[in-house]
Amino acid sequence: MTNLPLWLIPLFPLIGTIALAAISLASSGSKKGPSEGLTGGLAVLFPALAFVAVVAFAANMPVEGIQQTLCNWMDIGSFRADIGFLFDPLSRIMLLFVTGIGTLIAIYSLGYMHGDRGFARFFAYINLFLFSMIVLVLSDSLLLTFLGWEGVGLCSYLLIGFWNADLNNCKAANKAFIVNRVGDIGFILGMLCLAMVSGDLLNYAGLNAFLKDAANVEVIKLLLPIFSLAGILFFVGCTGKSAQIPLLTWLPDAMAGPTPVSALIHAATMVTSGVYLMARLSNLFVLIPGVMTIVVFVGLLTAFWAAIAGLFQNDIKKVLAYSTISQLGYMFMAAGVAAFDASIFHVFTHAFFKAALFLGAGAVIHSLAGEQDMRRMGGLLKKTPVTACVMIFAFFAIIGFPGFAGFWSKDLILERLYTFGDVGPIYYGIALLTAIITAIYMGRLIILTFFGKFRGGEELEKHVHEAPASMLVPMVVLAVGAVFSGYMWADMLGMTCFRDMLAPVVGSAQEAFRAAEVHVNPMMLACLGTAAAVIGMVIAWIAYGGNKHIPAPRVAYPSDGVQATTWTLFFDYVHAIFILLVNVLAWIVDKCVNQLVMFVQWIIGAIAVLLGDFASGFQVRKVRLQLCLSLVGVVVLTALVFIYGGII
């Protein structure tokens, strides 16, 4: 299998994109649209083939991984860039759940998007999204990674604004696209910083070889300012793609797209790109501890702020959006203390329980004819028992209840934070408080949705039904993952295969950055993490159990929440102020500086014209005047020669 080309993996979703786009265009003149059977079969077939290819490569991958170069991309002077793929332990783990969960989401979408006129177009976008994400993960260089990075950004724009008849959806898509472009500038400038040193550093193998070579120690010390700047700029790119402070406002608004899109963006693909990039560049980041401190601080602040924001949301999808932002904060906290393996492990478990939560929320919305306000829900446990069980299992996973996936991954992050030197207990305390708040707002979601009495009215209650099998089967599979995926790294049970798999990629970087660790009993930290989950659940039940403290929904939903319930407004105002300052500066440049430059330019031009007109007055077509002037010139030159003995 190792002799087969790696480009087979991205080829399948690319073929799917082309085929589905052709079907969509060919049926554009039809009122009914293409056959959903054929379209749906192709939509699921190609992601599934990509997953099978990944499994086949993963089963036969040598310890050192597989690296294949397809062709030369750019060759400019001393700079050369190739199109190549790298299938190593890190990309193997990422691709397994990207393609696997992507396939499950595609299957789920068959039922969710049934009857939609843009059925074929939707799945063309989904396949393009998977193709871009595979290129991002599989690339062997920063340049090719950036190509996939931009691809998922484009696809997020297309999918968030999929229902483009609604202007609000278009605005949300524009916002996601523009905010991500701000972060992408950081990625580009970070690559330029490395290219200033050497073009070879844009290749992951070249960068790691340079940083690990003992002969380069002194050179690296001299280059630390450039590496620090590159690290900050790459992290700016990560904050945009992974929705960290201050570039996080696009992610809650991204809920405007169809729910499977939310699951795809939040669980398995786009938002985890920043965490993946940090792990891929781990050997660079461990050389710049100042930047790592910034990463921890931003992750900690983002996780706490998003958890607080989640308490005030009434839209079920926005609660999950803020929970994603908060969980990403945990991942960056781990990366900031060089626990890259724990960070990727949480990415892995989060993919299962967050996809299950989003698909479950989609099933709830589907059963309620599009209703998303949790204040109009309640009592759905009896009416949609399978959906309820899926979301409850995923709920236990996200709060870190013992035995579920999040218990192993999030508690591992908490342990790494606590044992990270003198500041570790401070990091741990804030992260543990965030875990309590997570259990509260997620408990609120489960209680308002599935317990108590139904609050949506008798007419809506008659139409409540369980989701079709095409939606339930992927949800159940993901729920199983939300329970058992964490056992790939359960230290207390002696299961460490996930850690061992990642060791060849991030192990040396983590050892180089390891601070003076504080030794602590892991069982004690596990008990504290469990206590945080239980306390949060108890508080949520006291506050919201039995339909207590549930405000009446506004009539004009979803326009509610103009103030506290949106919570992105604070950062939107910050962005608006920044944009205003840029506009003021642009006005000054346009009206003042530009006008002044134009005035100086006009003066110089006018003087040149006057001098030219004056000189041209002597260039007349009169032979006698020309001869006269020539004689005068000769006389003047002769006089100068006699008086001064020469012209000079």
mmCIF file of N, CA, C and O in Angstrom, residues 329-379:
data_model
loop_
_atom_site.group_PDB
_atom_site.id
_atom_site.type_symbol
_atom_site.label_atom_id
_atom_site.label_comp_id
_atom_site.label_asym_id
_atom_site.label_seq_id
_atom_site.Cartn_x
_atom_site.Cartn_y
_atom_site.Cartn_z
ATOM 1 N N GLY A 329 -10.213 26.876 23.154
ATOM 2 C CA GLY A 329 -9.349 27.538 24.123
ATOM 3 C C GLY A 329 -8.568 26.526 24.945
ATOM 4 O O GLY A 329 -7.372 26.721 25.217
ATOM 5 N N TYR A 330 -9.228 25.427 25.353
ATOM 6 C CA TYR A 330 -8.524 24.361 26.077
ATOM 7 C C TYR A 330 -7.396 23.784 25.226
ATOM 8 O O TYR A 330 -6.287 23.522 25.722
ATOM 9 N N MET A 331 -7.673 23.574 23.952
ATOM 10 C CA MET A 331 -6.654 22.997 23.068
ATOM 11 C C MET A 331 -5.442 23.917 22.957
ATOM 12 O O MET A 331 -4.292 23.459 22.969
ATOM 13 N N PHE A 332 -5.675 25.223 22.860
ATOM 14 C CA PHE A 332 -4.550 26.161 22.765
ATOM 15 C C PHE A 332 -3.828 26.299 24.096
ATOM 16 O O PHE A 332 -2.613 26.544 24.123
ATOM 17 N N MET A 333 -4.557 26.157 25.194
ATOM 18 C CA MET A 333 -3.881 26.142 26.496
ATOM 19 C C MET A 333 -2.871 25.008 26.546
ATOM 20 O O MET A 333 -1.729 25.186 26.987
ATOM 21 N N ALA A 334 -3.299 23.834 26.110
ATOM 22 C CA ALA A 334 -2.400 22.682 26.110
ATOM 23 C C ALA A 334 -1.212 22.918 25.192
ATOM 24 O O ALA A 334 -0.062 22.634 25.548
ATOM 25 N N ALA A 335 -1.471 23.464 23.999
ATOM 26 C CA ALA A 335 -0.369 23.739 23.070
ATOM 27 C C ALA A 335 0.590 24.770 23.662
ATOM 28 O O ALA A 335 1.805 24.689 23.449
ATOM 29 N N GLY A 336 0.055 25.716 24.428
ATOM 30 C CA GLY A 336 0.895 26.766 25.006
ATOM 31 C C GLY A 336 1.846 26.283 26.072
ATOM 32 O O GLY A 336 2.862 26.934 26.351
ATOM 33 N N VAL A 337 1.530 25.139 26.695
ATOM 34 C CA VAL A 337 2.462 24.552 27.665
ATOM 35 C C VAL A 337 3.186 23.363 27.049
ATOM 36 O O VAL A 337 3.719 22.510 27.763
ATOM 37 N N ALA A 338 3.205 23.326 25.719
ATOM 38 C CA ALA A 338 3.915 22.303 24.940
ATOM 39 C C ALA A 338 3.349 20.908 25.153
ATOM 40 O O ALA A 338 4.050 19.916 24.947
ATOM 41 N N ALA A 339 2.077 20.812 25.539
ATOM 42 C CA ALA A 339 1.408 19.504 25.605
ATOM 43 C C ALA A 339 0.678 19.285 24.282
ATOM 44 O O ALA A 339 -0.548 19.176 24.231
ATOM 45 N N PHE A 340 1.453 19.225 23.209
ATOM 46 C CA PHE A 340 0.863 19.129 21.877
ATOM 47 C C PHE A 340 0.092 17.821 21.690
ATOM 48 O O PHE A 340 -0.933 17.792 21.008
ATOM 49 N N ASP A 341 0.586 16.749 22.295
ATOM 50 C CA ASP A 341 -0.119 15.478 22.168
ATOM 51 C C ASP A 341 -1.476 15.530 22.857
ATOM 52 O O ASP A 341 -2.478 15.048 22.329
ATOM 53 N N ALA A 342 -1.530 16.150 24.046
ATOM 54 C CA ALA A 342 -2.809 16.296 24.746
ATOM 55 C C ALA A 342 -3.754 17.202 23.971
ATOM 56 O O ALA A 342 -4.973 16.982 23.940
ATOM 57 N N SER A 343 -3.196 18.219 23.338
ATOM 58 C CA SER A 343 -4.008 19.141 22.538
ATOM 59 C C SER A 343 -4.663 18.419 21.371
ATOM 60 O O SER A 343 -5.872 18.549 21.136
ATOM 61 N N ILE A 344 -3.879 17.635 20.639
ATOM 62 C CA ILE A 344 -4.430 16.887 19.501
ATOM 63 C C ILE A 344 -5.385 15.792 19.984
ATOM 64 O O ILE A 344 -6.389 15.482 19.308
ATOM 65 N N PHE A 345 -5.122 15.231 21.147
ATOM 66 C CA PHE A 345 -6.036 14.226 21.701
ATOM 67 C C PHE A 345 -7.410 14.841 21.975
ATOM 68 O O PHE A 345 -8.449 14.227 21.706
ATOM 69 N N HIS A 346 -7.429 16.070 22.484
ATOM 70 C CA HIS A 346 -8.709 16.736 22.722
ATOM 71 C C HIS A 346 -9.371 17.105 21.394
ATOM 72 O O HIS A 346 -10.602 17.091 21.291
ATOM 73 N N VAL A 347 -8.576 17.448 20.385
ATOM 74 C CA VAL A 347 -9.133 17.657 19.047
ATOM 75 C C VAL A 347 -9.846 16.388 18.582
ATOM 76 O O VAL A 347 -10.959 16.435 18.035
ATOM 77 N N PHE A 348 -9.219 15.249 18.833
ATOM 78 C CA PHE A 348 -9.754 13.953 18.403
ATOM 79 C C PHE A 348 -11.070 13.626 19.108
ATOM 80 O O PHE A 348 -12.088 13.324 18.457
ATOM 81 N N THR A 349 -11.092 13.702 20.434
ATOM 82 C CA THR A 349 -12.321 13.368 21.169
ATOM 83 C C THR A 349 -13.407 14.414 20.927
ATOM 84 O O THR A 349 -14.591 14.078 20.800
ATOM 85 N N HIS A 350 -13.001 15.670 20.826
ATOM 86 C CA HIS A 350 -13.957 16.753 20.583
ATOM 87 C C HIS A 350 -14.669 16.558 19.252
ATOM 88 O O HIS A 350 -15.855 16.894 19.112
ATOM 89 N N ALA A 351 -13.973 16.020 18.264
ATOM 90 C CA ALA A 351 -14.594 15.802 16.956
ATOM 91 C C ALA A 351 -15.817 14.905 17.084
ATOM 92 O O ALA A 351 -16.839 15.129 16.427
ATOM 93 N N PHE A 352 -15.760 13.908 17.951
ATOM 94 C CA PHE A 352 -16.886 12.983 18.106
ATOM 95 C C PHE A 352 -18.031 13.617 18.890
ATOM 96 O O PHE A 352 -19.179 13.636 18.430
ATOM 97 N N PHE A 353 -17.723 14.139 20.088
ATOM 98 C CA PHE A 353 -18.861 14.603 20.893
ATOM 99 C C PHE A 353 -19.441 15.911 20.376
ATOM 100 O O PHE A 353 -20.646 16.144 20.499
ATOM 101 N N LYS A 354 -18.636 16.758 19.729
ATOM 102 C CA LYS A 354 -19.216 17.987 19.207
ATOM 103 C C LYS A 354 -20.020 17.715 17.936
ATOM 104 O O LYS A 354 -21.070 18.338 17.716
ATOM 105 N N ALA A 355 -19.557 16.799 17.097
ATOM 106 C CA ALA A 355 -20.350 16.425 15.925
ATOM 107 C C ALA A 355 -21.674 15.811 16.366
ATOM 108 O O ALA A 355 -22.733 16.093 15.788
ATOM 109 N N ALA A 356 -21.634 14.968 17.404
ATOM 110 C CA ALA A 356 -22.871 14.367 17.914
ATOM 111 C C ALA A 356 -23.817 15.436 18.441
ATOM 112 O O ALA A 356 -25.038 15.373 18.219
ATOM 113 N N LEU A 357 -23.280 16.437 19.139
ATOM 114 C CA LEU A 357 -24.115 17.515 19.674
ATOM 115 C C LEU A 357 -24.751 18.330 18.551
ATOM 116 O O LEU A 357 -25.949 18.644 18.592
ATOM 117 N N PHE A 358 -23.974 18.677 17.547
ATOM 118 C CA PHE A 358 -24.514 19.485 16.457
ATOM 119 C C PHE A 358 -25.533 18.706 15.627
ATOM 120 O O PHE A 358 -26.587 19.249 15.255
ATOM 121 N N LEU A 359 -25.224 17.465 15.329
ATOM 122 C CA LEU A 359 -26.180 16.676 14.552
ATOM 123 C C LEU A 359 -27.437 16.409 15.369
ATOM 124 O O LEU A 359 -28.551 16.379 14.823
ATOM 125 N N GLY A 360 -27.268 16.217 16.676
ATOM 126 C CA GLY A 360 -28.437 16.078 17.532
ATOM 127 C C GLY A 360 -29.270 17.346 17.553
ATOM 128 O O GLY A 360 -30.508 17.301 17.479
ATOM 129 N N ALA A 361 -28.606 18.491 17.637
ATOM 130 C CA ALA A 361 -29.324 19.770 17.591
ATOM 131 C C ALA A 361 -30.043 19.921 16.255
ATOM 132 O O ALA A 361 -31.176 20.422 16.193
ATOM 133 N N GLY A 362 -29.391 19.470 15.168
ATOM 134 C CA GLY A 362 -30.038 19.524 13.863
ATOM 135 C C GLY A 362 -31.278 18.659 13.810
ATOM 136 O O GLY A 362 -32.297 19.032 13.212
ATOM 137 N N ALA A 363 -31.220 17.488 14.455
ATOM 138 C CA ALA A 363 -32.390 16.611 14.495
ATOM 139 C C ALA A 363 -33.528 17.252 15.280
ATOM 140 O O ALA A 363 -34.705 17.135 14.908
ATOM 141 N N VAL A 364 -33.175 17.949 16.370
ATOM 142 C CA VAL A 364 -34.190 18.663 17.151
ATOM 143 C C VAL A 364 -34.822 19.762 16.311
ATOM 144 O O VAL A 364 -36.054 19.902 16.257
ATOM 145 N N ILE A 365 -33.995 20.547 15.647
ATOM 146 C CA ILE A 365 -34.499 21.633 14.802
ATOM 147 C C ILE A 365 -35.368 21.073 13.679
ATOM 148 O O ILE A 365 -36.417 21.622 13.344
ATOM 149 N N HIS A 366 -34.921 19.961 13.092
ATOM 150 C CA HIS A 366 -35.677 19.309 12.017
ATOM 151 C C HIS A 366 -37.053 18.865 12.512
ATOM 152 O O HIS A 366 -38.066 19.015 11.809
ATOM 153 N N SER A 367 -37.104 18.332 13.734
ATOM 154 C CA SER A 367 -38.386 17.853 14.275
ATOM 155 C C SER A 367 -39.308 18.996 14.674
ATOM 156 O O SER A 367 -40.528 18.804 14.773
ATOM 157 N N LEU A 368 -38.755 20.171 14.889
ATOM 158 C CA LEU A 368 -39.546 21.336 15.305
ATOM 159 C C LEU A 368 -39.745 22.323 14.165
ATOM 160 O O LEU A 368 -39.981 23.514 14.412
ATOM 161 N N ALA A 369 -39.613 21.862 12.947
ATOM 162 C CA ALA A 369 -39.882 22.683 11.757
ATOM 163 C C ALA A 369 -39.033 23.944 11.717
ATOM 164 O O ALA A 369 -39.498 25.025 11.351
ATOM 165 N N GLY A 370 -37.768 23.820 12.140
ATOM 166 C CA GLY A 370 -36.843 24.946 12.033
ATOM 167 C C GLY A 370 -36.692 25.776 13.290
ATOM 168 O O GLY A 370 -35.890 26.718 13.309
ATOM 169 N N GLU A 371 -37.397 25.455 14.359
ATOM 170 C CA GLU A 371 -37.300 26.215 15.605
ATOM 171 C C GLU A 371 -35.943 25.982 16.277
ATOM 172 O O GLU A 371 -35.503 24.835 16.422
ATOM 173 N N GLN A 372 -35.280 27.056 16.696
ATOM 174 C CA GLN A 372 -33.972 26.944 17.331
ATOM 175 C C GLN A 372 -33.930 27.512 18.741
ATOM 176 O O GLN A 372 -32.931 27.356 19.441
ATOM 177 N N ASP A 373 -34.990 28.177 19.173
ATOM 178 C CA ASP A 373 -35.027 28.798 20.491
ATOM 179 C C ASP A 373 -35.336 27.741 21.548
ATOM 180 O O ASP A 373 -36.407 27.127 21.534
ATOM 181 N N MET A 374 -34.408 27.529 22.475
ATOM 182 C CA MET A 374 -34.599 26.508 23.502
ATOM 183 C C MET A 374 -35.772 26.831 24.418
ATOM 184 O O MET A 374 -36.317 25.935 25.062
ATOM 185 N N ARG A 375 -36.172 28.085 24.478
ATOM 186 C CA ARG A 375 -37.310 28.459 25.324
ATOM 187 C C ARG A 375 -38.628 27.963 24.745
ATOM 188 O O ARG A 375 -39.655 27.991 25.416
ATOM 189 N N ARG A 376 -38.614 27.535 23.493
ATOM 190 C CA ARG A 376 -39.808 26.964 22.870
ATOM 191 C C ARG A 376 -39.722 25.435 22.778
ATOM 192 O O ARG A 376 -40.473 24.821 22.029
ATOM 193 N N MET A 377 -38.785 24.857 23.489
ATOM 194 C CA MET A 377 -38.613 23.405 23.467
ATOM 195 C C MET A 377 -39.042 22.826 24.812
ATOM 196 O O MET A 377 -39.809 23.426 25.541
ATOM 197 N N GLY A 378 -38.512 21.665 25.152
ATOM 198 C CA GLY A 378 -38.836 21.022 26.417
ATOM 199 C C GLY A 378 -39.597 19.733 26.220
ATOM 200 O O GLY A 378 -40.410 19.583 25.299
ATOM 201 N N GLY A 379 -39.329 18.751 27.105
ATOM 202 C CA GLY A 379 -40.053 17.498 27.073
ATOM 203 C C GLY A 379 -39.792 16.621 25.873
ATOM 204 O O GLY A 379 -40.559 15.692 25.596
#
